[in-house]
Amino acid sequence: MMDAVEAAILAERALLDPVIRSNRTVVERLLAADFTEIGRSGRLWTRAEIIEMLERDPGQVVEVTDFDGRHMNDGVVLVTYVANSVRRSTLWRVSEAAECEALFHQGTPIT
């Protein structure tokens, strides 16, 4: 069985893939019903806004470094990494079956 941290990192990497990002069904499955995001601009995004934005513009493949994951609580994993000069963090809920749902994401520019 897959470790929760490994499952969350795989889910995060999936959400970075433009093919996955453009697939509304998969994105809806990966984002929790109450998902929110604070973007690098400081704007608060809702789940619906993120899904619509990704469907319109899934972006391109980006270089990602410094992937890390750590258990925060039972079934909750924090994944952090750097992409496009932005430090990013996502809280994931991971079930015993290693199914993942993103609860929250934040991007902070690196100055």
PDB file of N, CA and C in Angstrom:
ATOM      1  N   MET A   1       0.834  -1.179   0.000  1.00  0.00           N
ATOM      2  CA  MET A   1       0.000   0.000   0.000  1.00  0.00           C
ATOM      3  C   MET A   1       0.885   1.250   0.000  1.00  0.00           C
ATOM      4  N   MET A   2       0.443   2.269  -0.713  1.00  0.00           N
ATOM      5  CA  MET A   2       1.224   3.483  -0.862  1.00  0.00           C
ATOM      6  C   MET A   2       1.156   4.331   0.413  1.00  0.00           C
ATOM      7  N   ASP A   3       2.282   4.898   0.802  1.00  0.00           N
ATOM      8  CA  ASP A   3       2.368   5.817   1.928  1.00  0.00           C
ATOM      9  C   ASP A   3       1.575   7.093   1.598  1.00  0.00           C
ATOM     10  N   ALA A   4       0.979   7.731   2.609  1.00  0.00           N
ATOM     11  CA  ALA A   4       0.164   8.932   2.409  1.00  0.00           C
ATOM     12  C   ALA A   4       0.973  10.073   1.802  1.00  0.00           C
ATOM     13  N   VAL A   5       2.212  10.255   2.237  1.00  0.00           N
ATOM     14  CA  VAL A   5       3.049  11.323   1.690  1.00  0.00           C
ATOM     15  C   VAL A   5       3.322  11.069   0.211  1.00  0.00           C
ATOM     16  N   GLU A   6       3.684   9.842  -0.117  1.00  0.00           N
ATOM     17  CA  GLU A   6       3.938   9.488  -1.522  1.00  0.00           C
ATOM     18  C   GLU A   6       2.681   9.702  -2.366  1.00  0.00           C
ATOM     19  N   ALA A   7       1.525   9.315  -1.856  1.00  0.00           N
ATOM     20  CA  ALA A   7       0.265   9.488  -2.589  1.00  0.00           C
ATOM     21  C   ALA A   7      -0.027  10.962  -2.823  1.00  0.00           C
ATOM     22  N   ALA A   8       0.192  11.806  -1.807  1.00  0.00           N
ATOM     23  CA  ALA A   8      -0.070  13.237  -1.947  1.00  0.00           C
ATOM     24  C   ALA A   8       0.883  13.878  -2.954  1.00  0.00           C
ATOM     25  N   ILE A   9       2.147  13.479  -2.928  1.00  0.00           N
ATOM     26  CA  ILE A   9       3.105  14.020  -3.894  1.00  0.00           C
ATOM     27  C   ILE A   9       2.720  13.604  -5.314  1.00  0.00           C
ATOM     28  N   LEU A  10       2.308  12.370  -5.494  1.00  0.00           N
ATOM     29  CA  LEU A  10       1.862  11.928  -6.827  1.00  0.00           C
ATOM     30  C   LEU A  10       0.635  12.714  -7.283  1.00  0.00           C
ATOM     31  N   ALA A  11      -0.291  12.965  -6.376  1.00  0.00           N
ATOM     32  CA  ALA A  11      -1.477  13.747  -6.724  1.00  0.00           C
ATOM     33  C   ALA A  11      -1.100  15.179  -7.087  1.00  0.00           C
ATOM     34  N   GLU A  12      -0.169  15.753  -6.340  1.00  0.00           N
ATOM     35  CA  GLU A  12       0.294  17.116  -6.640  1.00  0.00           C
ATOM     36  C   GLU A  12       0.950  17.162  -8.012  1.00  0.00           C
ATOM     37  N   ARG A  13       1.806  16.188  -8.290  1.00  0.00           N
ATOM     38  CA  ARG A  13       2.455  16.137  -9.606  1.00  0.00           C
ATOM     39  C   ARG A  13       1.417  15.987 -10.719  1.00  0.00           C
ATOM     40  N   ALA A  14       0.361  15.219 -10.466  1.00  0.00           N
ATOM     41  CA  ALA A  14      -0.710  15.076 -11.460  1.00  0.00           C
ATOM     42  C   ALA A  14      -1.347  16.432 -11.739  1.00  0.00           C
ATOM     43  N   LEU A  15      -1.602  17.212 -10.693  1.00  0.00           N
ATOM     44  CA  LEU A  15      -2.231  18.525 -10.886  1.00  0.00           C
ATOM     45  C   LEU A  15      -1.316  19.525 -11.585  1.00  0.00           C
ATOM     46  N   LEU A  16      -0.044  19.231 -11.667  1.00  0.00           N
ATOM     47  CA  LEU A  16       0.883  20.087 -12.401  1.00  0.00           C
ATOM     48  C   LEU A  16       0.933  19.750 -13.890  1.00  0.00           C
ATOM     49  N   ASP A  17       0.359  18.637 -14.272  1.00  0.00           N
ATOM     50  CA  ASP A  17       0.378  18.165 -15.658  1.00  0.00           C
ATOM     51  C   ASP A  17      -0.745  18.843 -16.437  1.00  0.00           C
ATOM     52  N   PRO A  18      -0.418  19.595 -17.510  1.00  0.00           N
ATOM     53  CA  PRO A  18      -1.451  20.281 -18.284  1.00  0.00           C
ATOM     54  C   PRO A  18      -2.546  19.352 -18.820  1.00  0.00           C
ATOM     55  N   VAL A  19      -2.214  18.109 -19.123  1.00  0.00           N
ATOM     56  CA  VAL A  19      -3.234  17.158 -19.596  1.00  0.00           C
ATOM     57  C   VAL A  19      -4.259  16.895 -18.500  1.00  0.00           C
ATOM     58  N   ILE A  20      -3.779  16.703 -17.273  1.00  0.00           N
ATOM     59  CA  ILE A  20      -4.674  16.489 -16.128  1.00  0.00           C
ATOM     60  C   ILE A  20      -5.429  17.769 -15.815  1.00  0.00           C
ATOM     61  N   ARG A  21      -4.737  18.894 -15.804  1.00  0.00           N
ATOM     62  CA  ARG A  21      -5.352  20.176 -15.454  1.00  0.00           C
ATOM     63  C   ARG A  21      -6.502  20.535 -16.390  1.00  0.00           C
ATOM     64  N   SER A  22      -6.442  20.098 -17.631  1.00  0.00           N
ATOM     65  CA  SER A  22      -7.502  20.412 -18.590  1.00  0.00           C
ATOM     66  C   SER A  22      -8.668  19.427 -18.517  1.00  0.00           C
ATOM     67  N   ASN A  23      -8.548  18.390 -17.712  1.00  0.00           N
ATOM     68  CA  ASN A  23      -9.592  17.364 -17.583  1.00  0.00           C
ATOM     69  C   ASN A  23     -10.457  17.686 -16.357  1.00  0.00           C
ATOM     70  N   ARG A  24     -11.578  18.329 -16.597  1.00  0.00           N
ATOM     71  CA  ARG A  24     -12.456  18.795 -15.518  1.00  0.00           C
ATOM     72  C   ARG A  24     -12.831  17.679 -14.541  1.00  0.00           C
ATOM     73  N   THR A  25     -13.132  16.496 -15.065  1.00  0.00           N
ATOM     74  CA  THR A  25     -13.551  15.378 -14.218  1.00  0.00           C
ATOM     75  C   THR A  25     -12.459  15.005 -13.226  1.00  0.00           C
ATOM     76  N   VAL A  26     -11.230  14.924 -13.703  1.00  0.00           N
ATOM     77  CA  VAL A  26     -10.112  14.549 -12.827  1.00  0.00           C
ATOM     78  C   VAL A  26      -9.841  15.667 -11.813  1.00  0.00           C
ATOM     79  N   VAL A  27      -9.849  16.910 -12.260  1.00  0.00           N
ATOM     80  CA  VAL A  27      -9.592  18.030 -11.352  1.00  0.00           C
ATOM     81  C   VAL A  27     -10.672  18.083 -10.268  1.00  0.00           C
ATOM     82  N   GLU A  28     -11.924  17.880 -10.651  1.00  0.00           N
ATOM     83  CA  GLU A  28     -13.001  17.882  -9.656  1.00  0.00           C
ATOM     84  C   GLU A  28     -12.792  16.784  -8.614  1.00  0.00           C
ATOM     85  N   ARG A  29     -12.269  15.655  -9.039  1.00  0.00           N
ATOM     86  CA  ARG A  29     -12.007  14.549  -8.118  1.00  0.00           C
ATOM     87  C   ARG A  29     -10.835  14.877  -7.183  1.00  0.00           C
ATOM     88  N   LEU A  30      -9.853  15.635  -7.678  1.00  0.00           N
ATOM     89  CA  LEU A  30      -8.661  15.943  -6.882  1.00  0.00           C
ATOM     90  C   LEU A  30      -8.837  17.132  -5.934  1.00  0.00           C
ATOM     91  N   LEU A  31      -9.823  17.990  -6.190  1.00  0.00           N
ATOM     92  CA  LEU A  31     -10.045  19.148  -5.330  1.00  0.00           C
ATOM     93  C   LEU A  31     -11.240  18.894  -4.422  1.00  0.00           C
ATOM     94  N   ALA A  32     -11.043  19.025  -3.123  1.00  0.00           N
ATOM     95  CA  ALA A  32     -12.124  18.834  -2.159  1.00  0.00           C
ATOM     96  C   ALA A  32     -13.248  19.839  -2.422  1.00  0.00           C
ATOM     97  N   ALA A  33     -14.448  19.502  -2.001  1.00  0.00           N
ATOM     98  CA  ALA A  33     -15.617  20.360  -2.223  1.00  0.00           C
ATOM     99  C   ALA A  33     -15.415  21.754  -1.633  1.00  0.00           C
ATOM    100  N   ASP A  34     -14.664  21.869  -0.540  1.00  0.00           N
ATOM    101  CA  ASP A  34     -14.431  23.163   0.095  1.00  0.00           C
ATOM    102  C   ASP A  34     -13.024  23.709  -0.176  1.00  0.00           C
ATOM    103  N   PHE A  35     -12.378  23.248  -1.247  1.00  0.00           N
ATOM    104  CA  PHE A  35     -11.030  23.687  -1.619  1.00  0.00           C
ATOM    105  C   PHE A  35     -10.995  25.199  -1.828  1.00  0.00           C
ATOM    106  N   THR A  36      -9.909  25.819  -1.366  1.00  0.00           N
ATOM    107  CA  THR A  36      -9.619  27.220  -1.664  1.00  0.00           C
ATOM    108  C   THR A  36      -8.132  27.355  -1.973  1.00  0.00           C
ATOM    109  N   GLU A  37      -7.814  28.433  -2.666  1.00  0.00           N
ATOM    110  CA  GLU A  37      -6.416  28.710  -3.008  1.00  0.00           C
ATOM    111  C   GLU A  37      -6.136  30.184  -2.819  1.00  0.00           C
ATOM    112  N   ILE A  38      -4.975  30.475  -2.261  1.00  0.00           N
ATOM    113  CA  ILE A  38      -4.465  31.838  -2.248  1.00  0.00           C
ATOM    114  C   ILE A  38      -3.344  31.854  -3.276  1.00  0.00           C
ATOM    115  N   GLY A  39      -3.590  32.550  -4.381  1.00  0.00           N
ATOM    116  CA  GLY A  39      -2.627  32.590  -5.476  1.00  0.00           C
ATOM    117  C   GLY A  39      -1.433  33.467  -5.157  1.00  0.00           C
ATOM    118  N   ARG A  40      -0.446  33.440  -6.043  1.00  0.00           N
ATOM    119  CA  ARG A  40       0.778  34.213  -5.822  1.00  0.00           C
ATOM    120  C   ARG A  40       0.503  35.709  -5.767  1.00  0.00           C
ATOM    121  N   SER A  41      -0.640  36.152  -6.326  1.00  0.00           N
ATOM    122  CA  SER A  41      -1.021  37.565  -6.271  1.00  0.00           C
ATOM    123  C   SER A  41      -1.661  37.936  -4.945  1.00  0.00           C
ATOM    124  N   GLY A  42      -2.017  36.924  -4.144  1.00  0.00           N
ATOM    125  CA  GLY A  42      -2.718  37.163  -2.901  1.00  0.00           C
ATOM    126  C   GLY A  42      -4.223  36.989  -3.027  1.00  0.00           C
ATOM    127  N   ARG A  43      -4.687  36.764  -4.240  1.00  0.00           N
ATOM    128  CA  ARG A  43      -6.120  36.595  -4.474  1.00  0.00           C
ATOM    129  C   ARG A  43      -6.604  35.256  -3.916  1.00  0.00           C
ATOM    130  N   LEU A  44      -7.781  35.256  -3.316  1.00  0.00           N
ATOM    131  CA  LEU A  44      -8.420  34.036  -2.849  1.00  0.00           C
ATOM    132  C   LEU A  44      -9.285  33.478  -3.970  1.00  0.00           C
ATOM    133  N   TRP A  45      -9.038  32.218  -4.339  1.00  0.00           N
ATOM    134  CA  TRP A  45      -9.773  31.538  -5.406  1.00  0.00           C
ATOM    135  C   TRP A  45     -10.657  30.459  -4.792  1.00  0.00           C
ATOM    136  N   THR A  46     -11.827  30.279  -5.367  1.00  0.00           N
ATOM    137  CA  THR A  46     -12.707  29.186  -4.959  1.00  0.00           C
ATOM    138  C   THR A  46     -12.420  27.965  -5.820  1.00  0.00           C
ATOM    139  N   ARG A  47     -12.933  26.845  -5.400  1.00  0.00           N
ATOM    140  CA  ARG A  47     -12.800  25.610  -6.168  1.00  0.00           C
ATOM    141  C   ARG A  47     -13.363  25.792  -7.574  1.00  0.00           C
ATOM    142  N   ALA A  48     -14.571  26.359  -7.655  1.00  0.00           N
ATOM    143  CA  ALA A  48     -15.224  26.547  -8.961  1.00  0.00           C
ATOM    144  C   ALA A  48     -14.387  27.436  -9.875  1.00  0.00           C
ATOM    145  N   GLU A  49     -13.827  28.508  -9.337  1.00  0.00           N
ATOM    146  CA  GLU A  49     -13.001  29.404 -10.148  1.00  0.00           C
ATOM    147  C   GLU A  49     -11.750  28.700 -10.654  1.00  0.00           C
ATOM    148  N   ILE A  50     -11.114  27.916  -9.805  1.00  0.00           N
ATOM    149  CA  ILE A  50      -9.902  27.183 -10.209  1.00  0.00           C
ATOM    150  C   ILE A  50     -10.239  26.177 -11.297  1.00  0.00           C
ATOM    151  N   ILE A  51     -11.313  25.424 -11.121  1.00  0.00           N
ATOM    152  CA  ILE A  51     -11.695  24.421 -12.122  1.00  0.00           C
ATOM    153  C   ILE A  51     -11.971  25.088 -13.463  1.00  0.00           C
ATOM    154  N   GLU A  52     -12.712  26.183 -13.459  1.00  0.00           N
ATOM    155  CA  GLU A  52     -13.013  26.897 -14.706  1.00  0.00           C
ATOM    156  C   GLU A  52     -11.746  27.451 -15.353  1.00  0.00           C
ATOM    157  N   MET A  53     -10.864  28.036 -14.545  1.00  0.00           N
ATOM    158  CA  MET A  53      -9.629  28.611 -15.076  1.00  0.00           C
ATOM    159  C   MET A  53      -8.752  27.530 -15.717  1.00  0.00           C
ATOM    160  N   LEU A  54      -8.600  26.395 -15.027  1.00  0.00           N
ATOM    161  CA  LEU A  54      -7.754  25.325 -15.554  1.00  0.00           C
ATOM    162  C   LEU A  54      -8.333  24.709 -16.812  1.00  0.00           C
ATOM    163  N   GLU A  55      -9.646  24.645 -16.881  1.00  0.00           N
ATOM    164  CA  GLU A  55     -10.290  24.102 -18.082  1.00  0.00           C
ATOM    165  C   GLU A  55     -10.022  25.008 -19.289  1.00  0.00           C
ATOM    166  N   ARG A  56     -10.038  26.327 -19.059  1.00  0.00           N
ATOM    167  CA  ARG A  56      -9.770  27.294 -20.142  1.00  0.00           C
ATOM    168  C   ARG A  56      -8.293  27.345 -20.504  1.00  0.00           C
ATOM    169  N   ASP A  57      -7.426  27.329 -19.490  1.00  0.00           N
ATOM    170  CA  ASP A  57      -5.993  27.474 -19.714  1.00  0.00           C
ATOM    171  C   ASP A  57      -5.225  26.587 -18.740  1.00  0.00           C
ATOM    172  N   PRO A  58      -4.922  25.350 -19.161  1.00  0.00           N
ATOM    173  CA  PRO A  58      -4.227  24.428 -18.265  1.00  0.00           C
ATOM    174  C   PRO A  58      -2.749  24.747 -18.064  1.00  0.00           C
ATOM    175  N   GLY A  59      -2.237  25.740 -18.777  1.00  0.00           N
ATOM    176  CA  GLY A  59      -0.829  26.097 -18.644  1.00  0.00           C
ATOM    177  C   GLY A  59       0.071  25.130 -19.379  1.00  0.00           C
ATOM    178  N   GLN A  60       1.351  25.237 -19.092  1.00  0.00           N
ATOM    179  CA  GLN A  60       2.358  24.406 -19.734  1.00  0.00           C
ATOM    180  C   GLN A  60       3.124  23.633 -18.670  1.00  0.00           C
ATOM    181  N   VAL A  61       3.913  22.682 -19.099  1.00  0.00           N
ATOM    182  CA  VAL A  61       4.767  21.938 -18.183  1.00  0.00           C
ATOM    183  C   VAL A  61       5.757  22.913 -17.567  1.00  0.00           C
ATOM    184  N   VAL A  62       5.900  22.854 -16.248  1.00  0.00           N
ATOM    185  CA  VAL A  62       6.815  23.750 -15.549  1.00  0.00           C
ATOM    186  C   VAL A  62       7.886  22.940 -14.836  1.00  0.00           C
ATOM    187  N   GLU A  63       9.043  23.570 -14.648  1.00  0.00           N
ATOM    188  CA  GLU A  63      10.106  22.927 -13.883  1.00  0.00           C
ATOM    189  C   GLU A  63       9.776  23.063 -12.403  1.00  0.00           C
ATOM    190  N   VAL A  64       9.842  21.958 -11.703  1.00  0.00           N
ATOM    191  CA  VAL A  64       9.514  21.929 -10.280  1.00  0.00           C
ATOM    192  C   VAL A  64      10.726  21.403  -9.521  1.00  0.00           C
ATOM    193  N   THR A  65      11.043  22.077  -8.407  1.00  0.00           N
ATOM    194  CA  THR A  65      12.160  21.657  -7.570  1.00  0.00           C
ATOM    195  C   THR A  65      11.710  21.602  -6.111  1.00  0.00           C
ATOM    196  N   ASP A  66      12.557  21.024  -5.307  1.00  0.00           N
ATOM    197  CA  ASP A  66      12.400  21.033  -3.847  1.00  0.00           C
ATOM    198  C   ASP A  66      11.088  20.400  -3.365  1.00  0.00           C
ATOM    199  N   PHE A  67      10.633  19.351  -4.043  1.00  0.00           N
ATOM    200  CA  PHE A  67       9.429  18.646  -3.576  1.00  0.00           C
ATOM    201  C   PHE A  67       9.681  18.079  -2.189  1.00  0.00           C
ATOM    202  N   ASP A  68       8.719  18.276  -1.305  1.00  0.00           N
ATOM    203  CA  ASP A  68       8.790  17.716   0.035  1.00  0.00           C
ATOM    204  C   ASP A  68       7.367  17.414   0.491  1.00  0.00           C
ATOM    205  N   GLY A  69       7.238  16.436   1.336  1.00  0.00           N
ATOM    206  CA  GLY A  69       5.937  16.111   1.901  1.00  0.00           C
ATOM    207  C   GLY A  69       6.100  15.674   3.331  1.00  0.00           C
ATOM    208  N   ARG A  70       5.124  16.027   4.163  1.00  0.00           N
ATOM    209  CA  ARG A  70       5.189  15.600   5.564  1.00  0.00           C
ATOM    210  C   ARG A  70       3.783  15.422   6.121  1.00  0.00           C
ATOM    211  N   HIS A  71       3.674  14.433   7.000  1.00  0.00           N
ATOM    212  CA  HIS A  71       2.412  14.182   7.690  1.00  0.00           C
ATOM    213  C   HIS A  71       2.139  15.344   8.635  1.00  0.00           C
ATOM    214  N   MET A  72       0.918  15.861   8.598  1.00  0.00           N
ATOM    215  CA  MET A  72       0.533  16.928   9.515  1.00  0.00           C
ATOM    216  C   MET A  72      -0.383  16.400  10.616  1.00  0.00           C
ATOM    217  N   ASN A  73      -1.205  15.442  10.258  1.00  0.00           N
ATOM    218  CA  ASN A  73      -2.195  14.868  11.156  1.00  0.00           C
ATOM    219  C   ASN A  73      -2.679  13.587  10.491  1.00  0.00           C
ATOM    220  N   ASP A  74      -3.490  12.814  11.181  1.00  0.00           N
ATOM    221  CA  ASP A  74      -4.027  11.605  10.555  1.00  0.00           C
ATOM    222  C   ASP A  74      -4.730  11.961   9.252  1.00  0.00           C
ATOM    223  N   GLY A  75      -4.225  11.430   8.165  1.00  0.00           N
ATOM    224  CA  GLY A  75      -4.858  11.626   6.872  1.00  0.00           C
ATOM    225  C   GLY A  75      -4.630  12.976   6.236  1.00  0.00           C
ATOM    226  N   VAL A  76      -3.776  13.829   6.801  1.00  0.00           N
ATOM    227  CA  VAL A  76      -3.487  15.137   6.212  1.00  0.00           C
ATOM    228  C   VAL A  76      -1.982  15.235   5.951  1.00  0.00           C
ATOM    229  N   VAL A  77      -1.650  15.641   4.722  1.00  0.00           N
ATOM    230  CA  VAL A  77      -0.255  15.755   4.295  1.00  0.00           C
ATOM    231  C   VAL A  77      -0.036  17.143   3.715  1.00  0.00           C
ATOM    232  N   LEU A  78       1.083  17.762   4.074  1.00  0.00           N
ATOM    233  CA  LEU A  78       1.502  19.034   3.496  1.00  0.00           C
ATOM    234  C   LEU A  78       2.556  18.745   2.441  1.00  0.00           C
ATOM    235  N   VAL A  79       2.305  19.211   1.216  1.00  0.00           N
ATOM    236  CA  VAL A  79       3.274  19.079   0.120  1.00  0.00           C
ATOM    237  C   VAL A  79       3.774  20.478  -0.216  1.00  0.00           C
ATOM    238  N   THR A  80       5.093  20.633  -0.304  1.00  0.00           N
ATOM    239  CA  THR A  80       5.688  21.917  -0.679  1.00  0.00           C
ATOM    240  C   THR A  80       6.652  21.704  -1.846  1.00  0.00           C
ATOM    241  N   TYR A  81       6.816  22.762  -2.643  1.00  0.00           N
ATOM    242  CA  TYR A  81       7.741  22.714  -3.774  1.00  0.00           C
ATOM    243  C   TYR A  81       7.902  24.117  -4.327  1.00  0.00           C
ATOM    244  N   VAL A  82       8.806  24.274  -5.285  1.00  0.00           N
ATOM    245  CA  VAL A  82       9.032  25.545  -5.961  1.00  0.00           C
ATOM    246  C   VAL A  82       8.774  25.341  -7.453  1.00  0.00           C
ATOM    247  N   ALA A  83       7.999  26.259  -8.038  1.00  0.00           N
ATOM    248  CA  ALA A  83       7.730  26.251  -9.484  1.00  0.00           C
ATOM    249  C   ALA A  83       7.635  27.692  -9.956  1.00  0.00           C
ATOM    250  N   ASN A  84       8.363  28.012 -11.027  1.00  0.00           N
ATOM    251  CA  ASN A  84       8.325  29.363 -11.611  1.00  0.00           C
ATOM    252  C   ASN A  84       8.587  30.457 -10.582  1.00  0.00           C
ATOM    253  N   SER A  85       9.597  30.292  -9.775  1.00  0.00           N
ATOM    254  CA  SER A  85       9.977  31.274  -8.749  1.00  0.00           C
ATOM    255  C   SER A  85       8.865  31.556  -7.749  1.00  0.00           C
ATOM    256  N   VAL A  86       8.027  30.555  -7.519  1.00  0.00           N
ATOM    257  CA  VAL A  86       6.957  30.651  -6.532  1.00  0.00           C
ATOM    258  C   VAL A  86       7.054  29.439  -5.612  1.00  0.00           C
ATOM    259  N   ARG A  87       7.110  29.712  -4.299  1.00  0.00           N
ATOM    260  CA  ARG A  87       7.086  28.628  -3.324  1.00  0.00           C
ATOM    261  C   ARG A  87       5.624  28.249  -3.122  1.00  0.00           C
ATOM    262  N   ARG A  88       5.323  26.961  -3.275  1.00  0.00           N
ATOM    263  CA  ARG A  88       3.936  26.496  -3.242  1.00  0.00           C
ATOM    264  C   ARG A  88       3.743  25.465  -2.139  1.00  0.00           C
ATOM    265  N   SER A  89       2.542  25.462  -1.583  1.00  0.00           N
ATOM    266  CA  SER A  89       2.201  24.477  -0.557  1.00  0.00           C
ATOM    267  C   SER A  89       0.743  24.061  -0.747  1.00  0.00           C
ATOM    268  N   THR A  90       0.501  22.774  -0.531  1.00  0.00           N
ATOM    269  CA  THR A  90      -0.844  22.222  -0.644  1.00  0.00           C
ATOM    270  C   THR A  90      -1.091  21.289   0.530  1.00  0.00           C
ATOM    271  N   LEU A  91      -2.259  21.438   1.138  1.00  0.00           N
ATOM    272  CA  LEU A  91      -2.706  20.485   2.152  1.00  0.00           C
ATOM    273  C   LEU A  91      -3.590  19.460   1.467  1.00  0.00           C
ATOM    274  N   TRP A  92      -3.247  18.195   1.654  1.00  0.00           N
ATOM    275  CA  TRP A  92      -3.985  17.084   1.047  1.00  0.00           C
ATOM    276  C   TRP A  92      -4.622  16.221   2.133  1.00  0.00           C
ATOM    277  N   ARG A  93      -5.858  15.798   1.898  1.00  0.00           N
ATOM    278  CA  ARG A  93      -6.490  14.769   2.719  1.00  0.00           C
ATOM    279  C   ARG A  93      -6.279  13.459   1.966  1.00  0.00           C
ATOM    280  N   VAL A  94      -5.705  12.476   2.651  1.00  0.00           N
ATOM    281  CA  VAL A  94      -5.384  11.200   2.021  1.00  0.00           C
ATOM    282  C   VAL A  94      -6.117  10.091   2.765  1.00  0.00           C
ATOM    283  N   SER A  95      -6.937   9.337   2.042  1.00  0.00           N
ATOM    284  CA  SER A  95      -7.691   8.246   2.654  1.00  0.00           C
ATOM    285  C   SER A  95      -6.789   7.036   2.869  1.00  0.00           C
ATOM    286  N   GLU A  96      -7.291   6.063   3.607  1.00  0.00           N
ATOM    287  CA  GLU A  96      -6.521   4.828   3.824  1.00  0.00           C
ATOM    288  C   GLU A  96      -6.254   4.107   2.516  1.00  0.00           C
ATOM    289  N   ALA A  97      -7.100   4.330   1.508  1.00  0.00           N
ATOM    290  CA  ALA A  97      -6.911   3.718   0.193  1.00  0.00           C
ATOM    291  C   ALA A  97      -6.007   4.573  -0.696  1.00  0.00           C
ATOM    292  N   ALA A  98      -5.371   5.599  -0.110  1.00  0.00           N
ATOM    293  CA  ALA A  98      -4.444   6.504  -0.810  1.00  0.00           C
ATOM    294  C   ALA A  98      -5.141   7.370  -1.851  1.00  0.00           C
ATOM    295  N   GLU A  99      -6.445   7.619  -1.672  1.00  0.00           N
ATOM    296  CA  GLU A  99      -7.145   8.582  -2.525  1.00  0.00           C
ATOM    297  C   GLU A  99      -6.921   9.964  -1.935  1.00  0.00           C
ATOM    298  N   CYS A 100      -6.617  10.930  -2.800  1.00  0.00           N
ATOM    299  CA  CYS A 100      -6.207  12.254  -2.338  1.00  0.00           C
ATOM    300  C   CYS A 100      -7.173  13.340  -2.777  1.00  0.00           C
ATOM    301  N   GLU A 101      -7.395  14.296  -1.865  1.00  0.00           N
ATOM    302  CA  GLU A 101      -8.178  15.488  -2.164  1.00  0.00           C
ATOM    303  C   GLU A 101      -7.412  16.694  -1.637  1.00  0.00           C
ATOM    304  N   ALA A 102      -7.178  17.672  -2.502  1.00  0.00           N
ATOM    305  CA  ALA A 102      -6.527  18.903  -2.068  1.00  0.00           C
ATOM    306  C   ALA A 102      -7.538  19.742  -1.295  1.00  0.00           C
ATOM    307  N   LEU A 103      -7.117  20.209  -0.127  1.00  0.00           N
ATOM    308  CA  LEU A 103      -7.971  21.034   0.717  1.00  0.00           C
ATOM    309  C   LEU A 103      -7.662  22.524   0.543  1.00  0.00           C
ATOM    310  N   PHE A 104      -6.375  22.838   0.360  1.00  0.00           N
ATOM    311  CA  PHE A 104      -5.929  24.225   0.314  1.00  0.00           C
ATOM    312  C   PHE A 104      -4.598  24.301  -0.421  1.00  0.00           C
ATOM    313  N   HIS A 105      -4.411  25.372  -1.181  1.00  0.00           N
ATOM    314  CA  HIS A 105      -3.147  25.595  -1.892  1.00  0.00           C
ATOM    315  C   HIS A 105      -2.777  27.066  -1.759  1.00  0.00           C
ATOM    316  N   GLN A 106      -1.469  27.332  -1.639  1.00  0.00           N
ATOM    317  CA  GLN A 106      -0.997  28.705  -1.603  1.00  0.00           C
ATOM    318  C   GLN A 106       0.302  28.826  -2.374  1.00  0.00           C
ATOM    319  N   GLY A 107       0.439  29.934  -3.101  1.00  0.00           N
ATOM    320  CA  GLY A 107       1.668  30.243  -3.814  1.00  0.00           C
ATOM    321  C   GLY A 107       2.216  31.578  -3.345  1.00  0.00           C
ATOM    322  N   THR A 108       3.499  31.607  -2.988  1.00  0.00           N
ATOM    323  CA  THR A 108       4.143  32.830  -2.509  1.00  0.00           C
ATOM    324  C   THR A 108       5.364  33.099  -3.368  1.00  0.00           C
ATOM    325  N   PRO A 109       5.414  34.267  -4.030  1.00  0.00           N
ATOM    326  CA  PRO A 109       6.584  34.589  -4.858  1.00  0.00           C
ATOM    327  C   PRO A 109       7.869  34.602  -4.029  1.00  0.00           C
ATOM    328  N   ILE A 110       8.932  34.125  -4.646  1.00  0.00           N
ATOM    329  CA  ILE A 110      10.255  34.167  -4.023  1.00  0.00           C
ATOM    330  C   ILE A 110      10.940  35.441  -4.511  1.00  0.00           C
ATOM    331  N   THR A 111      11.310  36.274  -3.578  1.00  0.00           N
ATOM    332  CA  THR A 111      11.931  37.547  -3.976  1.00  0.00           C
ATOM    333  C   THR A 111      13.421  37.478  -3.824  1.00  0.00           C
TER     334      THR A 111
END
